[in-house]
PDB file of C-alpha atoms in Angstrom:
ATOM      1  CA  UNK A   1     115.830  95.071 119.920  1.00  0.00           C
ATOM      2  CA  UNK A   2     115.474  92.055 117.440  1.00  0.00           C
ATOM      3  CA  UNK A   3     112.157  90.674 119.789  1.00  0.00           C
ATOM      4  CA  UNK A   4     110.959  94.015 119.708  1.00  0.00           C
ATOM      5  CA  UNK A   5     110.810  94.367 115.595  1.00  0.00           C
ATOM      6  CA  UNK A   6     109.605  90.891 115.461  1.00  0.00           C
ATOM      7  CA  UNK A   7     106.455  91.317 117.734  1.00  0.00           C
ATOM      8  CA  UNK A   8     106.002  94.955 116.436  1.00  0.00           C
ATOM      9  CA  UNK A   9     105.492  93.178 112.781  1.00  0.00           C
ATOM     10  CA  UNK A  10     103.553  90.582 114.100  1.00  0.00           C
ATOM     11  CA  UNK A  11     101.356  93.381 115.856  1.00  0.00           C
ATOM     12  CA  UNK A  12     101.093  95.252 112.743  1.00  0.00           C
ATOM     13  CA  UNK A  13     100.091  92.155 110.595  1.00  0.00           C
ATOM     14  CA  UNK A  14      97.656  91.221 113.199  1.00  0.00           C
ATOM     15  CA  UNK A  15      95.646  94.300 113.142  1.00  0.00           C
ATOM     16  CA  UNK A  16      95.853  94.513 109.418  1.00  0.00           C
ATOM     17  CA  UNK A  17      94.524  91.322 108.948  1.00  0.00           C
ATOM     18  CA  UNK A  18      91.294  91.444 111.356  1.00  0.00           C
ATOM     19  CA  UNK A  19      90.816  94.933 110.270  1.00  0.00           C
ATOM     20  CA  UNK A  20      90.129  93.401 106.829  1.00  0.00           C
ATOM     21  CA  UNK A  21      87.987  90.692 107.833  1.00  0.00           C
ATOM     22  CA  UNK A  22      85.234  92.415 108.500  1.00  0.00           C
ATOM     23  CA  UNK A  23      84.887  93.624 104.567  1.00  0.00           C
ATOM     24  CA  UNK A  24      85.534  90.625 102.010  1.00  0.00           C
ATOM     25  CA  UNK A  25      86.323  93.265 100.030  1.00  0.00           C
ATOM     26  CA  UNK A  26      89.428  94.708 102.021  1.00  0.00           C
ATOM     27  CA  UNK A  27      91.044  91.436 102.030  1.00  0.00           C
ATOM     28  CA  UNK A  28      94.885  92.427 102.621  1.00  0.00           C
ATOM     29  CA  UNK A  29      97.128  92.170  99.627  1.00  0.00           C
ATOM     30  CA  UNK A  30     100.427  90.390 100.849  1.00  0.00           C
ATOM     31  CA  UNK A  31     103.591  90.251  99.876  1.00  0.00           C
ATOM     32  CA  UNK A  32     106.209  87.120 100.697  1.00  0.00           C
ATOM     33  CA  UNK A  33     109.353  87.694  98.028  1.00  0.00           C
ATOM     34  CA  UNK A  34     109.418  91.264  96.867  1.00  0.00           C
ATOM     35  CA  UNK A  35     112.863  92.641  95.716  1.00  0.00           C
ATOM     36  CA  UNK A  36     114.775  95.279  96.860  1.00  0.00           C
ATOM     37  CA  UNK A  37     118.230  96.258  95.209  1.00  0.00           C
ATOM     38  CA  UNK A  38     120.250  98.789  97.082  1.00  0.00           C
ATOM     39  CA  UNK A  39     123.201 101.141  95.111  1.00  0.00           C
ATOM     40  CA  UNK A  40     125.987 102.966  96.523  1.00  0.00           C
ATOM     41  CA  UNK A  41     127.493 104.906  93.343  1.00  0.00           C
ATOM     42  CA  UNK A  42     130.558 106.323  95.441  1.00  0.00           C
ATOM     43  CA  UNK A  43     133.819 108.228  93.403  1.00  0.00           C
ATOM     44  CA  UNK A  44     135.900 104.917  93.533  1.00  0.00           C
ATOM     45  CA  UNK A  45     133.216 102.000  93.650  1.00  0.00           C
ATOM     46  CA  UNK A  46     129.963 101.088  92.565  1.00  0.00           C
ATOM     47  CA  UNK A  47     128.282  98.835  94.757  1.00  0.00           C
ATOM     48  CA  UNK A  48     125.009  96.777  93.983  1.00  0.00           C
ATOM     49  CA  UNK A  49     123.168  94.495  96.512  1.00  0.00           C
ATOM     50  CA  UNK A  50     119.483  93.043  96.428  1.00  0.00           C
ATOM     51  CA  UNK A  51     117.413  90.675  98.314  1.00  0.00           C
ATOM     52  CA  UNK A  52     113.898  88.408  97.230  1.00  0.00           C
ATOM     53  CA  UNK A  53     112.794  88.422 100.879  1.00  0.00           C
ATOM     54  CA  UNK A  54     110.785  91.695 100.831  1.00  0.00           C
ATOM     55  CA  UNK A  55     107.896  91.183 103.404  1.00  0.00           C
ATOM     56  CA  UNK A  56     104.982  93.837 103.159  1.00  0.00           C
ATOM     57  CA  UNK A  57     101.202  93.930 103.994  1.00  0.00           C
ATOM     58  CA  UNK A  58      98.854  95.975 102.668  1.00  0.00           C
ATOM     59  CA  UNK A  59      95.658  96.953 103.897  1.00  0.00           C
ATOM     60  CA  UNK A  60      92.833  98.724 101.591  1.00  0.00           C
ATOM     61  CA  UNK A  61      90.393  99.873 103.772  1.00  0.00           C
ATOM     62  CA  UNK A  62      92.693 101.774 106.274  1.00  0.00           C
ATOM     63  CA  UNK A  63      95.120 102.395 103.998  1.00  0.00           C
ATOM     64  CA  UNK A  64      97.963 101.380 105.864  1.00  0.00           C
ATOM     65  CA  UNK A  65     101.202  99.274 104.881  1.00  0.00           C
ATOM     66  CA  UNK A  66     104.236  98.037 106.790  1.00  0.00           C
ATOM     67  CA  UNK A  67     107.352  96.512 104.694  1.00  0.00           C
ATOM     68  CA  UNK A  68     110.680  94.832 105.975  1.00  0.00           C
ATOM     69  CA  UNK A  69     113.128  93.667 104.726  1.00  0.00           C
ATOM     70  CA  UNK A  70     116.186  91.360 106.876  1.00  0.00           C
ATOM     71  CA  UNK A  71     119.480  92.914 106.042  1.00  0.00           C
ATOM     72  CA  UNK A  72     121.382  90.141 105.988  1.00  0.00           C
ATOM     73  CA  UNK A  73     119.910  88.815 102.811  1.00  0.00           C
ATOM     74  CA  UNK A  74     120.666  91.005 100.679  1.00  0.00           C
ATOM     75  CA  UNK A  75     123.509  89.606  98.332  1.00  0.00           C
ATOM     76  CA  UNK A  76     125.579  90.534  95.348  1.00  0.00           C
ATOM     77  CA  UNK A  77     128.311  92.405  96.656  1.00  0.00           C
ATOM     78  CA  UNK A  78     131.476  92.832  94.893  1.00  0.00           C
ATOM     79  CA  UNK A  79     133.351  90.514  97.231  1.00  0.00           C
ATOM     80  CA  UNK A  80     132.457  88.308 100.397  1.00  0.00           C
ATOM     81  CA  UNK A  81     134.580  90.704 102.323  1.00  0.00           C
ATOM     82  CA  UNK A  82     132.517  93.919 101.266  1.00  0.00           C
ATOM     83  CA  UNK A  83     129.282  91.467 102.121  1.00  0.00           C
ATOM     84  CA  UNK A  84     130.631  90.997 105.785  1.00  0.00           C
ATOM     85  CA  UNK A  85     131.587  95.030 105.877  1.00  0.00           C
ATOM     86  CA  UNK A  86     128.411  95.814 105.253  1.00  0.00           C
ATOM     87  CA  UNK A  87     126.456  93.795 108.064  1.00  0.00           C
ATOM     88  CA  UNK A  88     128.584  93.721 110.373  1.00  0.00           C
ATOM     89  CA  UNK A  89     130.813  96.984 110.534  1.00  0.00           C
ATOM     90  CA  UNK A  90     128.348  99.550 108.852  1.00  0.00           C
ATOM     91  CA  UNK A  91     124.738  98.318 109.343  1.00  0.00           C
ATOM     92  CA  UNK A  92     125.380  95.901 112.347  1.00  0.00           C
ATOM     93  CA  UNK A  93     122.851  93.440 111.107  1.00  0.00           C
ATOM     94  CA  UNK A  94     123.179  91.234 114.033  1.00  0.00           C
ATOM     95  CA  UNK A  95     122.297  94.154 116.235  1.00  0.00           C
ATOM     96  CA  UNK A  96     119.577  95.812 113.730  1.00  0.00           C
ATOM     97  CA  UNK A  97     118.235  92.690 111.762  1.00  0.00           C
ATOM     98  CA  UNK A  98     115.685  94.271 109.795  1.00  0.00           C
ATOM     99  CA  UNK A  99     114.440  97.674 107.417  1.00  0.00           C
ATOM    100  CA  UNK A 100     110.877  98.439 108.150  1.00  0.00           C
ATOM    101  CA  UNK A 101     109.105 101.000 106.566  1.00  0.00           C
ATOM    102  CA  UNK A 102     105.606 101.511 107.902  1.00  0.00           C
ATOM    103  CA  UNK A 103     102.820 104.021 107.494  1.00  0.00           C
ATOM    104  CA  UNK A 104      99.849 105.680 105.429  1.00  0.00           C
ATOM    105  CA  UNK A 105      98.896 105.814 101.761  1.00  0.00           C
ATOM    106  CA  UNK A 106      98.055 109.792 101.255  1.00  0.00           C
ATOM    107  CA  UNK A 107      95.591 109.598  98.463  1.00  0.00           C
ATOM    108  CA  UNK A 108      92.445 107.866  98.572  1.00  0.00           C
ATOM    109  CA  UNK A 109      92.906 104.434  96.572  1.00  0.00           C
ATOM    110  CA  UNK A 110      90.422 101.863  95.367  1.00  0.00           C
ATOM    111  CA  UNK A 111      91.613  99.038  95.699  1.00  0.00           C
ATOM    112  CA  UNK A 112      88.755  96.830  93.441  1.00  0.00           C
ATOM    113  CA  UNK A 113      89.498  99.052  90.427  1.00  0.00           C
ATOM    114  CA  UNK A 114      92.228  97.784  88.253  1.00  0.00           C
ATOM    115  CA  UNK A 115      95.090 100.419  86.900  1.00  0.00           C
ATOM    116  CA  UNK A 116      97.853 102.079  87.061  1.00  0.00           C
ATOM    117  CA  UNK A 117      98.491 104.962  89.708  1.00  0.00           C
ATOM    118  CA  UNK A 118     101.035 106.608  91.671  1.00  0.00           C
ATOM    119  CA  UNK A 119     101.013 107.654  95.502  1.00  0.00           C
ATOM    120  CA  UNK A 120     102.910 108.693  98.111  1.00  0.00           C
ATOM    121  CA  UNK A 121     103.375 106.632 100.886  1.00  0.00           C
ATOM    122  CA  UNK A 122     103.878 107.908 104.031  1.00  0.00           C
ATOM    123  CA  UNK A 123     105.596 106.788 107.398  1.00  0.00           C
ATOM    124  CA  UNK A 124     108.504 105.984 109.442  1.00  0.00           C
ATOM    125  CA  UNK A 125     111.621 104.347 107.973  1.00  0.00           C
ATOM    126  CA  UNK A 126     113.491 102.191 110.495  1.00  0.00           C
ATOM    127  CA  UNK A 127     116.905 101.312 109.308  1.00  0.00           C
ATOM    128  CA  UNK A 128     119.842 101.275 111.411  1.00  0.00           C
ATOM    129  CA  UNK A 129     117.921 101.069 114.921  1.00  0.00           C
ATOM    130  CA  UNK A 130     116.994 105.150 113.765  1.00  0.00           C
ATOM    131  CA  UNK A 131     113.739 106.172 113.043  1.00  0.00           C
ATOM    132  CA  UNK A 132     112.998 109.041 110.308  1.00  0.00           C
ATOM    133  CA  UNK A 133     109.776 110.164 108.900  1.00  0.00           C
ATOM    134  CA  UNK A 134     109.757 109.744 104.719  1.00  0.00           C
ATOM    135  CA  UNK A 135     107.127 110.116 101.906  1.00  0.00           C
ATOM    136  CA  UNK A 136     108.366 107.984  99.267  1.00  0.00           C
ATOM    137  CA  UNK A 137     106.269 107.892  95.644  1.00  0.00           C
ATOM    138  CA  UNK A 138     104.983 104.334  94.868  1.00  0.00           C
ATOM    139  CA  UNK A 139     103.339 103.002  91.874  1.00  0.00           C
ATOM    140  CA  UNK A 140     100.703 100.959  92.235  1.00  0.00           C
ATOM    141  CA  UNK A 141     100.019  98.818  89.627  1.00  0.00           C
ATOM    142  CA  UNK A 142      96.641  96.846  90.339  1.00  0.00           C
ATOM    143  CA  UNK A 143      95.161  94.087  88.514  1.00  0.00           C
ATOM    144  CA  UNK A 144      92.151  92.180  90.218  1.00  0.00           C
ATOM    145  CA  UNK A 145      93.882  90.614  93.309  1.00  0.00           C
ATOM    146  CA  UNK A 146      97.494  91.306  92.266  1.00  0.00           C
ATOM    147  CA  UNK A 147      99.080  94.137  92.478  1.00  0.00           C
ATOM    148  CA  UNK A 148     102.720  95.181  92.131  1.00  0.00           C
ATOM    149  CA  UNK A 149     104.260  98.000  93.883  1.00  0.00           C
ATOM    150  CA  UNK A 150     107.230 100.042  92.478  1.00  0.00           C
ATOM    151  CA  UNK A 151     109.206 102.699  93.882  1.00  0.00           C
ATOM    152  CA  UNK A 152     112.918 104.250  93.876  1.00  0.00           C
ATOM    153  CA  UNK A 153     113.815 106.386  96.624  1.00  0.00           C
ATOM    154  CA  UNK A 154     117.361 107.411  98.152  1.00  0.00           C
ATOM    155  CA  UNK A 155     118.671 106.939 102.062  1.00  0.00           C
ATOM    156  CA  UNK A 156     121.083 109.389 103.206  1.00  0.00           C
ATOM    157  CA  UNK A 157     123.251 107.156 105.622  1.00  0.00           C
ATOM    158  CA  UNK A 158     124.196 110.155 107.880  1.00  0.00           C
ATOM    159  CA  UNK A 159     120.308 109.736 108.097  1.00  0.00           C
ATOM    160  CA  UNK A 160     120.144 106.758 110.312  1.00  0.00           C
ATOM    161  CA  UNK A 161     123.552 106.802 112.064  1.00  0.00           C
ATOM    162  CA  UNK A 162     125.758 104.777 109.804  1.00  0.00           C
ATOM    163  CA  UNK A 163     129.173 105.617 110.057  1.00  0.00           C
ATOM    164  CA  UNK A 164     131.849 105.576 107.205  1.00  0.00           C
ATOM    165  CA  UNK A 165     135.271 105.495 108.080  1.00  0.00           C
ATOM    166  CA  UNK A 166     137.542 107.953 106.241  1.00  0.00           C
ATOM    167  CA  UNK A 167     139.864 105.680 104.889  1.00  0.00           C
ATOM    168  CA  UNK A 168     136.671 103.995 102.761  1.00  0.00           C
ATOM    169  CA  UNK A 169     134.787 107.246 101.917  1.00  0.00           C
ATOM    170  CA  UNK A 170     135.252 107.463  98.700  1.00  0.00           C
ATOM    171  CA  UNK A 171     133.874 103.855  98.389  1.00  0.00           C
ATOM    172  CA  UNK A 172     130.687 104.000  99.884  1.00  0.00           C
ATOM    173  CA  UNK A 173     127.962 106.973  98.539  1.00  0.00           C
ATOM    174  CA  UNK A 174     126.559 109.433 101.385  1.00  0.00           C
ATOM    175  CA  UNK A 175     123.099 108.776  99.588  1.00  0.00           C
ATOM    176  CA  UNK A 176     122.397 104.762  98.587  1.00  0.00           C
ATOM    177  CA  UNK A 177     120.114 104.483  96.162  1.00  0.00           C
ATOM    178  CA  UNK A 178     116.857 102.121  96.730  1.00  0.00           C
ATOM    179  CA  UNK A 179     114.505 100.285  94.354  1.00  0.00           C
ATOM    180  CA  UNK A 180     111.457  98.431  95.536  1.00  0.00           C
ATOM    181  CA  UNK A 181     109.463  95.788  93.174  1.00  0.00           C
ATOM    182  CA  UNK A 182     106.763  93.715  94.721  1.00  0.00           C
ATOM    183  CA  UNK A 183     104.098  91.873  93.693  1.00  0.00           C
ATOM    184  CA  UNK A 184     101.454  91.535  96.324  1.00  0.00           C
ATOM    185  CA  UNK A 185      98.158  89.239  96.468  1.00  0.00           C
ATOM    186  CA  UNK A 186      94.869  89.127  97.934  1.00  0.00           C
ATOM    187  CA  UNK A 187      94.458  87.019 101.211  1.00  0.00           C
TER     188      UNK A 187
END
């Protein structure tokens, strides 16, 4: 499974990027270090992770984005132990390495006009080794060839297979909060 996400992004970045070439002016915008900050806000614990290694691609002429993320870096956890919980008894990280979110903007952007607007992204959320189908609302904040991307969005673990055993329930929230900030440039 881990060779298949990794040459399924590297398909996805490939096409992206000679799909811009032709146009100087739908150069991708890339992204190396965005963050994403996770939040389970359960009856008994509040738990807060995030990670700098937010990958994502961006192409303005189709329209079309992929974003991953590797689960294992995200950090901040309340305690080593709830760190190693996390990857390898809830979201088996070893097994399913990586988030990827990839899809469609909906609305019509241009890309050379600098502002502020918001979309909705939409496409397939892969966390978990389970697929599901989201629109999540994105702003878009572009200025010549930066851009940042924001959004906040919830997962519902049930959602992608993620199992909670009883005796932690009240610990971990059925619905974990995610925040997305990126700043993306022009290749």
């Amino acid at each position: 499974m881990r060779i298949y996400n990794c040459i399924k992004w590297l398909i996805w970045v490939i096409l992206l990027v000679c799909s811009a070439a032709t146009n100087d002016q739908g150069e991708p915008f890339l992204c190396e270090n965005g963050v994403v900050t996770i939040r389970s806000e359960a009856t008994l614990e509040l738990i807060q992770a995030k990670s700098n290694q937010l990958r994502g691609i961006i192409d303005p002429i189709k329209q079309t984005f992929v974003w991953k993320v590797n689960m294992s870096t995200l950090q901040g956890f309340n305690s080593p132990l709830q760190r190693e919980h996390f990857n390898e008894t809830y979201l088996e990280s070893d097994k399913y390495q990586q988030a990827i979110f990839s899809g469609k903007i909906i609305e019509s952007v241009n890309f050379d006009k600098d502002g502020k607007i918001t979309v909705r992204a939409k496409g397939k959320l892969n966390i978990h080794g389970i697929e599901q189908e989201r629109i999540i609302k994105s702003t878009l904040d572009i200025k010549g060839n930066k851009m940042i991307v924001q959004a906040s969005f919830t997962v519902p673990i049930s959602d992608h297979d993620i199992k909670i055993p009883k005796i932690v329930h009240q610990k971990i929230a059925e619905e974990i909060s995610v925040t997305i900030n990126a700043q993306l440039e022009k290749q």
